[in-house]
Short mmCIF file of N, CA, C and O in Angstrom, two decimals:
data_model
loop_
_atom_site.label_atom_id
_atom_site.label_comp_id
_atom_site.label_asym_id
_atom_site.label_seq_id
_atom_site.Cartn_x
_atom_site.Cartn_y
_atom_site.Cartn_z
N GLN A 1 3.09 30.35 4.30
CA GLN A 1 2.54 29.67 3.15
C GLN A 1 1.58 28.58 3.63
O GLN A 1 1.96 27.74 4.44
N VAL A 2 0.39 28.59 3.10
CA VAL A 2 -0.61 27.60 3.46
C VAL A 2 -0.36 26.32 2.66
O VAL A 2 -0.17 26.36 1.44
N GLN A 3 -0.38 25.22 3.36
CA GLN A 3 -0.25 23.93 2.72
C GLN A 3 -1.23 22.94 3.32
O GLN A 3 -1.39 22.87 4.54
N LEU A 4 -1.87 22.18 2.46
CA LEU A 4 -2.70 21.05 2.86
C LEU A 4 -2.14 19.83 2.15
O LEU A 4 -2.07 19.82 0.92
N VAL A 5 -1.75 18.83 2.90
CA VAL A 5 -1.11 17.66 2.32
C VAL A 5 -1.91 16.42 2.68
O VAL A 5 -1.97 16.04 3.85
N GLU A 6 -2.50 15.80 1.67
CA GLU A 6 -3.26 14.58 1.86
C GLU A 6 -2.35 13.36 1.78
O GLU A 6 -1.34 13.37 1.08
N SER A 7 -2.73 12.33 2.48
CA SER A 7 -2.03 11.06 2.40
C SER A 7 -3.00 9.94 2.74
O SER A 7 -4.10 10.19 3.24
N GLY A 8 -2.60 8.73 2.48
CA GLY A 8 -3.39 7.57 2.84
C GLY A 8 -4.14 6.93 1.70
O GLY A 8 -4.78 5.88 1.89
N GLY A 9 -4.09 7.52 0.53
CA GLY A 9 -4.76 6.93 -0.61
C GLY A 9 -4.06 5.68 -1.09
O GLY A 9 -2.94 5.37 -0.67
N GLY A 10 -4.72 4.97 -1.96
CA GLY A 10 -4.16 3.75 -2.49
C GLY A 10 -5.23 2.91 -3.14
O GLY A 10 -6.32 3.40 -3.44
N SER A 11 -4.90 1.67 -3.37
CA SER A 11 -5.82 0.72 -4.00
C SER A 11 -6.38 -0.23 -2.96
O SER A 11 -5.66 -0.72 -2.09
N VAL A 12 -7.66 -0.47 -3.06
CA VAL A 12 -8.34 -1.34 -2.12
C VAL A 12 -9.47 -2.05 -2.84
O VAL A 12 -10.03 -1.53 -3.80
N GLN A 13 -9.79 -3.24 -2.38
CA GLN A 13 -10.91 -3.96 -2.96
C GLN A 13 -12.23 -3.47 -2.39
O GLN A 13 -12.30 -2.96 -1.27
N ALA A 14 -13.26 -3.61 -3.19
CA ALA A 14 -14.59 -3.22 -2.74
C ALA A 14 -14.91 -3.90 -1.42
O ALA A 14 -14.64 -5.09 -1.23
N GLY A 15 -15.48 -3.12 -0.52
CA GLY A 15 -15.78 -3.60 0.81
C GLY A 15 -14.70 -3.29 1.83
O GLY A 15 -14.93 -3.43 3.04
N GLY A 16 -13.54 -2.88 1.35
CA GLY A 16 -12.43 -2.58 2.22
C GLY A 16 -12.48 -1.17 2.77
O GLY A 16 -13.44 -0.42 2.55
N SER A 17 -11.41 -0.79 3.45
CA SER A 17 -11.35 0.50 4.12
C SER A 17 -10.03 1.20 3.85
O SER A 17 -9.00 0.56 3.61
N LEU A 18 -10.08 2.50 3.90
CA LEU A 18 -8.90 3.35 3.86
C LEU A 18 -9.12 4.53 4.79
O LEU A 18 -10.25 4.95 5.00
N ARG A 19 -8.03 5.05 5.31
CA ARG A 19 -8.09 6.25 6.13
C ARG A 19 -7.20 7.31 5.51
O ARG A 19 -5.98 7.14 5.42
N LEU A 20 -7.81 8.39 5.10
CA LEU A 20 -7.09 9.51 4.54
C LEU A 20 -6.77 10.52 5.63
O LEU A 20 -7.56 10.73 6.55
N SER A 21 -5.62 11.15 5.49
CA SER A 21 -5.22 12.21 6.40
C SER A 21 -4.91 13.47 5.61
O SER A 21 -4.48 13.39 4.46
N CYS A 22 -5.13 14.59 6.22
CA CYS A 22 -4.77 15.87 5.63
C CYS A 22 -4.15 16.72 6.71
O CYS A 22 -4.82 17.08 7.68
N VAL A 23 -2.88 17.03 6.54
CA VAL A 23 -2.15 17.84 7.50
C VAL A 23 -2.06 19.26 6.97
O VAL A 23 -1.61 19.48 5.84
N ALA A 24 -2.49 20.19 7.78
CA ALA A 24 -2.49 21.60 7.39
C ALA A 24 -1.36 22.35 8.08
O ALA A 24 -1.01 22.07 9.22
N SER A 25 -0.82 23.30 7.37
CA SER A 25 0.20 24.18 7.94
C SER A 25 0.03 25.58 7.37
O SER A 25 -0.57 25.77 6.32
N GLY A 26 0.56 26.55 8.08
CA GLY A 26 0.49 27.92 7.61
C GLY A 26 -0.84 28.61 7.82
O GLY A 26 -1.09 29.66 7.22
N LEU A 27 -1.68 28.04 8.66
CA LEU A 27 -2.96 28.64 8.95
C LEU A 27 -3.38 28.31 10.38
O LEU A 27 -2.81 27.43 11.02
N ALA A 28 -4.38 29.04 10.84
CA ALA A 28 -4.93 28.79 12.17
C ALA A 28 -5.95 27.67 12.06
O ALA A 28 -7.14 27.91 11.86
N PHE A 29 -5.48 26.47 12.20
CA PHE A 29 -6.30 25.29 11.94
C PHE A 29 -7.58 25.28 12.76
O PHE A 29 -8.65 24.93 12.26
N ARG A 30 -7.48 25.65 14.02
CA ARG A 30 -8.64 25.64 14.90
C ARG A 30 -9.73 26.62 14.49
O ARG A 30 -10.88 26.49 14.92
N SER A 31 -9.37 27.60 13.68
CA SER A 31 -10.32 28.60 13.22
C SER A 31 -10.93 28.29 11.86
O SER A 31 -11.62 29.13 11.29
N ARG A 32 -10.67 27.09 11.36
CA ARG A 32 -11.08 26.76 10.01
C ARG A 32 -11.94 25.52 9.91
O ARG A 32 -11.70 24.51 10.58
N VAL A 33 -12.93 25.64 9.07
CA VAL A 33 -13.74 24.50 8.66
C VAL A 33 -12.92 23.66 7.69
O VAL A 33 -12.19 24.19 6.86
N MET A 34 -13.04 22.35 7.80
CA MET A 34 -12.31 21.45 6.92
C MET A 34 -13.28 20.56 6.16
O MET A 34 -14.21 19.99 6.74
N GLY A 35 -13.05 20.45 4.87
CA GLY A 35 -13.91 19.64 4.03
C GLY A 35 -13.15 18.63 3.20
O GLY A 35 -11.94 18.74 3.01
N TRP A 36 -13.87 17.64 2.74
CA TRP A 36 -13.34 16.64 1.81
C TRP A 36 -14.19 16.62 0.56
O TRP A 36 -15.43 16.62 0.63
N PHE A 37 -13.52 16.62 -0.58
CA PHE A 37 -14.16 16.48 -1.88
C PHE A 37 -13.48 15.37 -2.65
O PHE A 37 -12.38 14.94 -2.30
N ARG A 38 -14.12 14.94 -3.72
CA ARG A 38 -13.50 13.96 -4.59
C ARG A 38 -13.85 14.27 -6.02
O ARG A 38 -14.88 14.89 -6.31
N GLN A 39 -13.01 13.83 -6.92
CA GLN A 39 -13.24 14.04 -8.34
C GLN A 39 -12.79 12.82 -9.13
O GLN A 39 -11.62 12.45 -9.10
N ALA A 40 -13.74 12.22 -9.81
CA ALA A 40 -13.46 11.10 -10.69
C ALA A 40 -13.21 11.61 -12.10
O ALA A 40 -13.66 12.70 -12.46
N PRO A 41 -12.51 10.85 -12.92
CA PRO A 41 -12.24 11.29 -14.29
C PRO A 41 -13.51 11.63 -15.05
O PRO A 41 -14.47 10.86 -15.06
N GLY A 42 -13.51 12.80 -15.68
CA GLY A 42 -14.66 13.23 -16.46
C GLY A 42 -15.83 13.74 -15.67
O GLY A 42 -16.87 14.05 -16.25
N LYS A 43 -15.70 13.83 -14.36
CA LYS A 43 -16.80 14.28 -13.52
C LYS A 43 -16.43 15.55 -12.77
O LYS A 43 -15.26 15.90 -12.63
N GLU A 44 -17.46 16.22 -12.30
CA GLU A 44 -17.26 17.42 -11.51
C GLU A 44 -16.79 17.06 -10.11
O GLU A 44 -17.02 15.94 -9.63
N ARG A 45 -16.14 18.00 -9.49
CA ARG A 45 -15.74 17.83 -8.11
C ARG A 45 -16.97 17.64 -7.22
O ARG A 45 -17.93 18.41 -7.31
N GLU A 46 -16.94 16.64 -6.38
CA GLU A 46 -18.10 16.23 -5.62
C GLU A 46 -17.85 16.38 -4.13
O GLU A 46 -16.82 15.93 -3.61
N PHE A 47 -18.78 16.98 -3.45
CA PHE A 47 -18.71 17.10 -2.00
C PHE A 47 -18.78 15.73 -1.34
O PHE A 47 -19.61 14.90 -1.70
N VAL A 48 -17.91 15.51 -0.38
CA VAL A 48 -17.91 14.28 0.40
C VAL A 48 -18.38 14.53 1.82
O VAL A 48 -19.30 13.88 2.31
N GLY A 49 -17.75 15.47 2.49
CA GLY A 49 -18.13 15.76 3.86
C GLY A 49 -17.40 16.97 4.39
O GLY A 49 -16.43 17.45 3.80
N VAL A 50 -17.87 17.47 5.51
CA VAL A 50 -17.28 18.65 6.13
C VAL A 50 -17.38 18.52 7.64
O VAL A 50 -18.30 17.88 8.17
N ILE A 51 -16.44 19.12 8.32
CA ILE A 51 -16.43 19.14 9.77
C ILE A 51 -16.17 20.56 10.23
O ILE A 51 -15.37 21.28 9.64
N ASN A 52 -16.88 20.97 11.27
CA ASN A 52 -16.74 22.34 11.73
C ASN A 52 -15.45 22.52 12.53
O ASN A 52 -14.66 21.59 12.70
N LYS A 53 -15.25 23.73 13.02
CA LYS A 53 -13.98 24.08 13.63
C LYS A 53 -13.66 23.26 14.87
O LYS A 53 -12.51 22.85 15.07
N SER A 54 -14.64 23.03 15.68
CA SER A 54 -14.43 22.31 16.92
C SER A 54 -14.56 20.80 16.76
O SER A 54 -14.15 20.05 17.64
N GLY A 55 -15.12 20.37 15.64
CA GLY A 55 -15.27 18.95 15.39
C GLY A 55 -16.55 18.34 15.92
O GLY A 55 -16.71 17.11 15.86
N ASP A 56 -17.46 19.15 16.41
CA ASP A 56 -18.69 18.62 16.98
C ASP A 56 -19.87 18.65 16.02
O ASP A 56 -20.99 18.31 16.41
N SER A 57 -19.64 19.04 14.78
CA SER A 57 -20.68 19.03 13.77
C SER A 57 -20.10 18.55 12.45
O SER A 57 -19.07 19.05 12.01
N LYS A 58 -20.77 17.59 11.84
CA LYS A 58 -20.30 17.01 10.59
C LYS A 58 -21.46 16.83 9.64
O LYS A 58 -22.59 16.58 10.05
N THR A 59 -21.17 16.96 8.36
CA THR A 59 -22.16 16.75 7.32
C THR A 59 -21.54 15.91 6.22
O THR A 59 -20.39 16.11 5.85
N TYR A 60 -22.33 14.97 5.70
CA TYR A 60 -21.85 14.07 4.66
C TYR A 60 -22.79 14.08 3.47
O TYR A 60 -23.98 14.33 3.60
N SER A 61 -22.23 13.78 2.32
CA SER A 61 -23.07 13.57 1.16
C SER A 61 -23.86 12.28 1.34
O SER A 61 -23.43 11.36 2.05
N ASP A 62 -25.00 12.20 0.67
CA ASP A 62 -25.81 10.99 0.78
C ASP A 62 -25.08 9.75 0.29
O ASP A 62 -25.30 8.65 0.79
N SER A 63 -24.19 9.93 -0.67
CA SER A 63 -23.50 8.79 -1.26
C SER A 63 -22.51 8.12 -0.31
O SER A 63 -22.17 6.95 -0.51
N VAL A 64 -22.05 8.84 0.70
CA VAL A 64 -21.07 8.27 1.62
C VAL A 64 -21.58 8.15 3.04
O VAL A 64 -20.92 7.53 3.88
N LYS A 65 -22.72 8.73 3.31
CA LYS A 65 -23.28 8.72 4.67
C LYS A 65 -23.44 7.29 5.17
O LYS A 65 -23.97 6.43 4.47
N GLY A 66 -22.97 7.06 6.37
CA GLY A 66 -23.02 5.73 6.96
C GLY A 66 -21.80 4.89 6.68
O GLY A 66 -21.61 3.85 7.33
N ARG A 67 -20.97 5.31 5.74
CA ARG A 67 -19.77 4.57 5.40
C ARG A 67 -18.49 5.36 5.71
O ARG A 67 -17.49 4.76 6.09
N PHE A 68 -18.55 6.66 5.54
CA PHE A 68 -17.39 7.52 5.77
C PHE A 68 -17.56 8.31 7.05
O PHE A 68 -18.69 8.67 7.43
N THR A 69 -16.45 8.60 7.70
CA THR A 69 -16.47 9.40 8.91
C THR A 69 -15.35 10.43 8.88
O THR A 69 -14.20 10.09 8.64
N ILE A 70 -15.71 11.67 9.10
CA ILE A 70 -14.73 12.75 9.20
C ILE A 70 -14.42 13.01 10.66
O ILE A 70 -15.31 13.00 11.51
N SER A 71 -13.16 13.23 10.94
CA SER A 71 -12.76 13.64 12.28
C SER A 71 -11.58 14.60 12.16
O SER A 71 -10.99 14.74 11.09
N ARG A 72 -11.28 15.26 13.25
CA ARG A 72 -10.13 16.16 13.24
C ARG A 72 -9.43 16.14 14.58
O ARG A 72 -10.04 15.89 15.62
N ASP A 73 -8.15 16.39 14.52
CA ASP A 73 -7.33 16.50 15.70
C ASP A 73 -6.67 17.87 15.63
O ASP A 73 -5.67 18.05 14.92
N ASN A 74 -7.23 18.82 16.34
CA ASN A 74 -6.74 20.18 16.25
C ASN A 74 -5.34 20.34 16.83
O ASN A 74 -4.62 21.27 16.46
N ALA A 75 -4.96 19.46 17.73
CA ALA A 75 -3.61 19.50 18.28
C ALA A 75 -2.57 19.09 17.25
O ALA A 75 -1.40 19.45 17.37
N LYS A 76 -2.99 18.34 16.24
CA LYS A 76 -2.09 17.87 15.19
C LYS A 76 -2.33 18.54 13.85
O LYS A 76 -1.70 18.18 12.86
N ASN A 77 -3.23 19.52 13.83
CA ASN A 77 -3.57 20.21 12.58
C ASN A 77 -3.94 19.23 11.47
O ASN A 77 -3.54 19.40 10.31
N THR A 78 -4.70 18.24 11.83
CA THR A 78 -5.00 17.16 10.91
C THR A 78 -6.49 16.85 10.87
O THR A 78 -7.15 16.81 11.91
N VAL A 79 -6.99 16.64 9.67
CA VAL A 79 -8.34 16.16 9.47
C VAL A 79 -8.26 14.80 8.80
O VAL A 79 -7.38 14.56 7.97
N TYR A 80 -9.17 13.91 9.17
CA TYR A 80 -9.16 12.55 8.68
C TYR A 80 -10.46 12.23 7.94
O TYR A 80 -11.51 12.80 8.21
N LEU A 81 -10.35 11.29 7.04
CA LEU A 81 -11.53 10.72 6.40
C LEU A 81 -11.40 9.21 6.45
O LEU A 81 -10.61 8.62 5.71
N GLN A 82 -12.15 8.61 7.35
CA GLN A 82 -12.19 7.15 7.44
C GLN A 82 -13.23 6.64 6.46
O GLN A 82 -14.41 7.01 6.55
N MET A 83 -12.81 5.82 5.54
CA MET A 83 -13.69 5.32 4.49
C MET A 83 -13.85 3.82 4.66
O MET A 83 -12.88 3.07 4.55
N ASN A 84 -15.06 3.40 4.91
CA ASN A 84 -15.38 1.99 5.09
C ASN A 84 -16.35 1.53 4.02
O ASN A 84 -17.06 2.32 3.41
N ILE A 85 -16.42 0.22 3.85
CA ILE A 85 -17.31 -0.40 2.89
C ILE A 85 -17.19 0.30 1.54
O ILE A 85 -18.17 0.73 0.93
N LEU A 86 -15.97 0.41 1.08
CA LEU A 86 -15.71 1.14 -0.15
C LEU A 86 -16.35 0.46 -1.35
O LEU A 86 -16.39 -0.77 -1.44
N LYS A 87 -16.83 1.29 -2.26
CA LYS A 87 -17.48 0.83 -3.47
C LYS A 87 -16.68 1.27 -4.69
O LYS A 87 -15.88 2.20 -4.62
N LEU A 88 -16.94 0.63 -5.81
CA LEU A 88 -16.25 0.99 -7.04
C LEU A 88 -16.45 2.47 -7.36
O LEU A 88 -15.51 3.13 -7.83
N GLU A 89 -17.62 2.99 -7.12
CA GLU A 89 -17.92 4.37 -7.43
C GLU A 89 -17.23 5.37 -6.51
O GLU A 89 -17.33 6.58 -6.73
N ASP A 90 -16.55 4.88 -5.48
CA ASP A 90 -15.76 5.76 -4.63
C ASP A 90 -14.40 6.09 -5.24
O ASP A 90 -13.67 6.92 -4.70
N THR A 91 -14.05 5.43 -6.33
CA THR A 91 -12.78 5.69 -6.99
C THR A 91 -12.71 7.14 -7.45
O THR A 91 -13.57 7.61 -8.20
N ALA A 92 -11.70 7.85 -7.01
CA ALA A 92 -11.55 9.26 -7.33
C ALA A 92 -10.27 9.79 -6.70
O ALA A 92 -9.64 9.11 -5.89
N VAL A 93 -9.91 10.99 -7.09
CA VAL A 93 -8.90 11.73 -6.36
C VAL A 93 -9.61 12.47 -5.23
O VAL A 93 -10.59 13.18 -5.47
N TYR A 94 -9.13 12.31 -4.04
CA TYR A 94 -9.74 12.92 -2.87
C TYR A 94 -8.93 14.13 -2.43
O TYR A 94 -7.71 14.05 -2.28
N TYR A 95 -9.62 15.23 -2.22
CA TYR A 95 -9.00 16.48 -1.84
C TYR A 95 -9.51 16.96 -0.49
O TYR A 95 -10.71 16.88 -0.21
N CYS A 96 -8.62 17.46 0.32
CA CYS A 96 -9.07 18.20 1.49
C CYS A 96 -9.03 19.69 1.18
O CYS A 96 -8.28 20.15 0.31
N ALA A 97 -9.85 20.42 1.87
CA ALA A 97 -9.97 21.85 1.65
C ALA A 97 -10.31 22.52 2.96
O ALA A 97 -10.81 21.89 3.89
N THR A 98 -10.06 23.81 3.01
CA THR A 98 -10.29 24.56 4.23
C THR A 98 -10.97 25.88 3.94
O THR A 98 -10.82 26.46 2.86
N SER A 99 -11.73 26.36 4.92
CA SER A 99 -12.42 27.63 4.79
C SER A 99 -12.45 28.33 6.13
O SER A 99 -12.60 27.69 7.18
N SER A 100 -12.35 29.65 6.09
CA SER A 100 -12.50 30.47 7.28
C SER A 100 -13.89 31.07 7.39
O SER A 100 -14.18 31.79 8.34
N ARG A 101 -14.75 30.78 6.44
CA ARG A 101 -16.09 31.34 6.41
C ARG A 101 -16.98 30.70 7.47
O ARG A 101 -16.71 29.60 7.95
N THR A 102 -18.04 31.40 7.78
CA THR A 102 -19.01 30.89 8.73
C THR A 102 -19.64 29.60 8.20
O THR A 102 -20.07 29.54 7.05
N TYR A 103 -19.69 28.60 9.05
CA TYR A 103 -20.23 27.31 8.67
C TYR A 103 -21.68 27.20 9.11
O TYR A 103 -22.01 27.35 10.28
N SER A 104 -22.54 26.93 8.14
CA SER A 104 -23.96 26.74 8.43
C SER A 104 -24.51 25.44 7.85
O SER A 104 -25.71 25.27 7.74
N GLY A 105 -23.63 24.57 7.45
CA GLY A 105 -24.03 23.29 6.89
C GLY A 105 -23.96 23.29 5.38
O GLY A 105 -22.91 23.00 4.80
N SER A 106 -25.05 23.65 4.75
CA SER A 106 -25.15 23.54 3.29
C SER A 106 -24.22 24.49 2.55
O SER A 106 -23.89 24.25 1.39
N ASN A 107 -23.78 25.55 3.20
CA ASN A 107 -22.88 26.47 2.52
C ASN A 107 -21.53 25.84 2.22
O ASN A 107 -20.78 26.35 1.38
N ALA A 108 -21.22 24.74 2.87
CA ALA A 108 -19.95 24.05 2.67
C ALA A 108 -20.02 22.95 1.62
O ALA A 108 -19.05 22.23 1.42
N TYR A 109 -21.16 22.82 0.95
CA TYR A 109 -21.34 21.75 -0.02
C TYR A 109 -20.65 22.03 -1.36
O TYR A 109 -20.43 21.10 -2.14
N THR A 110 -20.38 23.29 -1.63
CA THR A 110 -19.82 23.68 -2.92
C THR A 110 -18.36 24.09 -2.78
O THR A 110 -17.96 24.65 -1.76
N PRO A 111 -17.56 23.83 -3.80
CA PRO A 111 -16.12 24.15 -3.72
C PRO A 111 -15.81 25.62 -3.48
O PRO A 111 -14.77 25.93 -2.89
N VAL A 112 -16.68 26.53 -3.92
CA VAL A 112 -16.40 27.96 -3.79
C VAL A 112 -16.35 28.42 -2.35
O VAL A 112 -15.86 29.51 -2.06
N TYR A 113 -16.85 27.63 -1.44
CA TYR A 113 -16.81 27.94 -0.02
C TYR A 113 -15.37 27.91 0.52
O TYR A 113 -15.08 28.57 1.51
N TYR A 114 -14.52 27.17 -0.13
CA TYR A 114 -13.18 26.91 0.38
C TYR A 114 -12.14 27.78 -0.31
O TYR A 114 -12.23 28.06 -1.51
N ASP A 115 -11.14 28.17 0.44
CA ASP A 115 -10.11 29.04 -0.11
C ASP A 115 -8.75 28.38 -0.31
O ASP A 115 -7.90 28.93 -1.02
N TYR A 116 -8.53 27.22 0.28
CA TYR A 116 -7.29 26.49 0.08
C TYR A 116 -7.59 25.01 -0.12
O TYR A 116 -8.48 24.45 0.53
N TRP A 117 -6.80 24.40 -0.99
CA TRP A 117 -6.98 23.00 -1.35
C TRP A 117 -5.66 22.25 -1.31
O TRP A 117 -4.60 22.82 -1.61
N GLY A 118 -5.73 20.98 -0.99
CA GLY A 118 -4.58 20.12 -1.12
C GLY A 118 -4.42 19.63 -2.54
O GLY A 118 -5.23 19.92 -3.42
N GLN A 119 -3.36 18.87 -2.76
CA GLN A 119 -3.07 18.35 -4.10
C GLN A 119 -3.84 17.09 -4.44
O GLN A 119 -3.92 16.70 -5.61
N GLY A 120 -4.40 16.46 -3.45
CA GLY A 120 -5.22 15.28 -3.68
C GLY A 120 -4.46 13.99 -3.49
O GLY A 120 -3.24 13.93 -3.61
N THR A 121 -5.20 12.95 -3.20
CA THR A 121 -4.64 11.61 -3.10
C THR A 121 -5.59 10.64 -3.78
O THR A 121 -6.80 10.72 -3.63
N GLN A 122 -5.03 9.75 -4.56
CA GLN A 122 -5.82 8.83 -5.38
C GLN A 122 -6.34 7.67 -4.54
O GLN A 122 -5.59 7.02 -3.81
N VAL A 123 -7.61 7.41 -4.69
CA VAL A 123 -8.24 6.24 -4.10
C VAL A 123 -8.83 5.42 -5.24
O VAL A 123 -9.64 5.92 -6.02
N THR A 124 -8.40 4.18 -5.33
CA THR A 124 -8.89 3.29 -6.37
C THR A 124 -9.50 2.05 -5.74
O THR A 124 -8.84 1.35 -4.98
N VAL A 125 -10.75 1.81 -6.05
CA VAL A 125 -11.48 0.67 -5.51
C VAL A 125 -11.73 -0.32 -6.64
O VAL A 125 -12.26 0.05 -7.69
N SER A 126 -11.34 -1.55 -6.43
CA SER A 126 -11.49 -2.58 -7.44
C SER A 126 -12.43 -3.67 -6.94
O SER A 126 -12.64 -3.85 -5.74
N SER A 127 -12.97 -4.41 -7.88
CA SER A 127 -13.89 -5.48 -7.54
C SER A 127 -13.15 -6.75 -7.20
O SER A 127 -11.96 -6.91 -7.48
#
């Protein structure tokens, strides 16, 4: 059974930082691209970032570029999202997702690229 379990969400003041983790099980983690998405109330699911299988290639949305960093530890089956200089508009439920498809960058920007999703973790940024 495939499981993706996010953790690390919570409440933080604008300008602060949070580190999200996503632990995967039931799949060949090293063979999978890992992505992060977020969804705010009343809005569509939004691409945040993606990291390739080996961790040497990353892509971020313009809204988080320079503030967020994706990393992975294949020995721990874990992908991370370090979020710095958080803004009010970063408030959302954050989801990790995984794909076995070929990664070419932009193909990972849309949710349909991914075949498994976590349950999400809430991030709330206050002023």
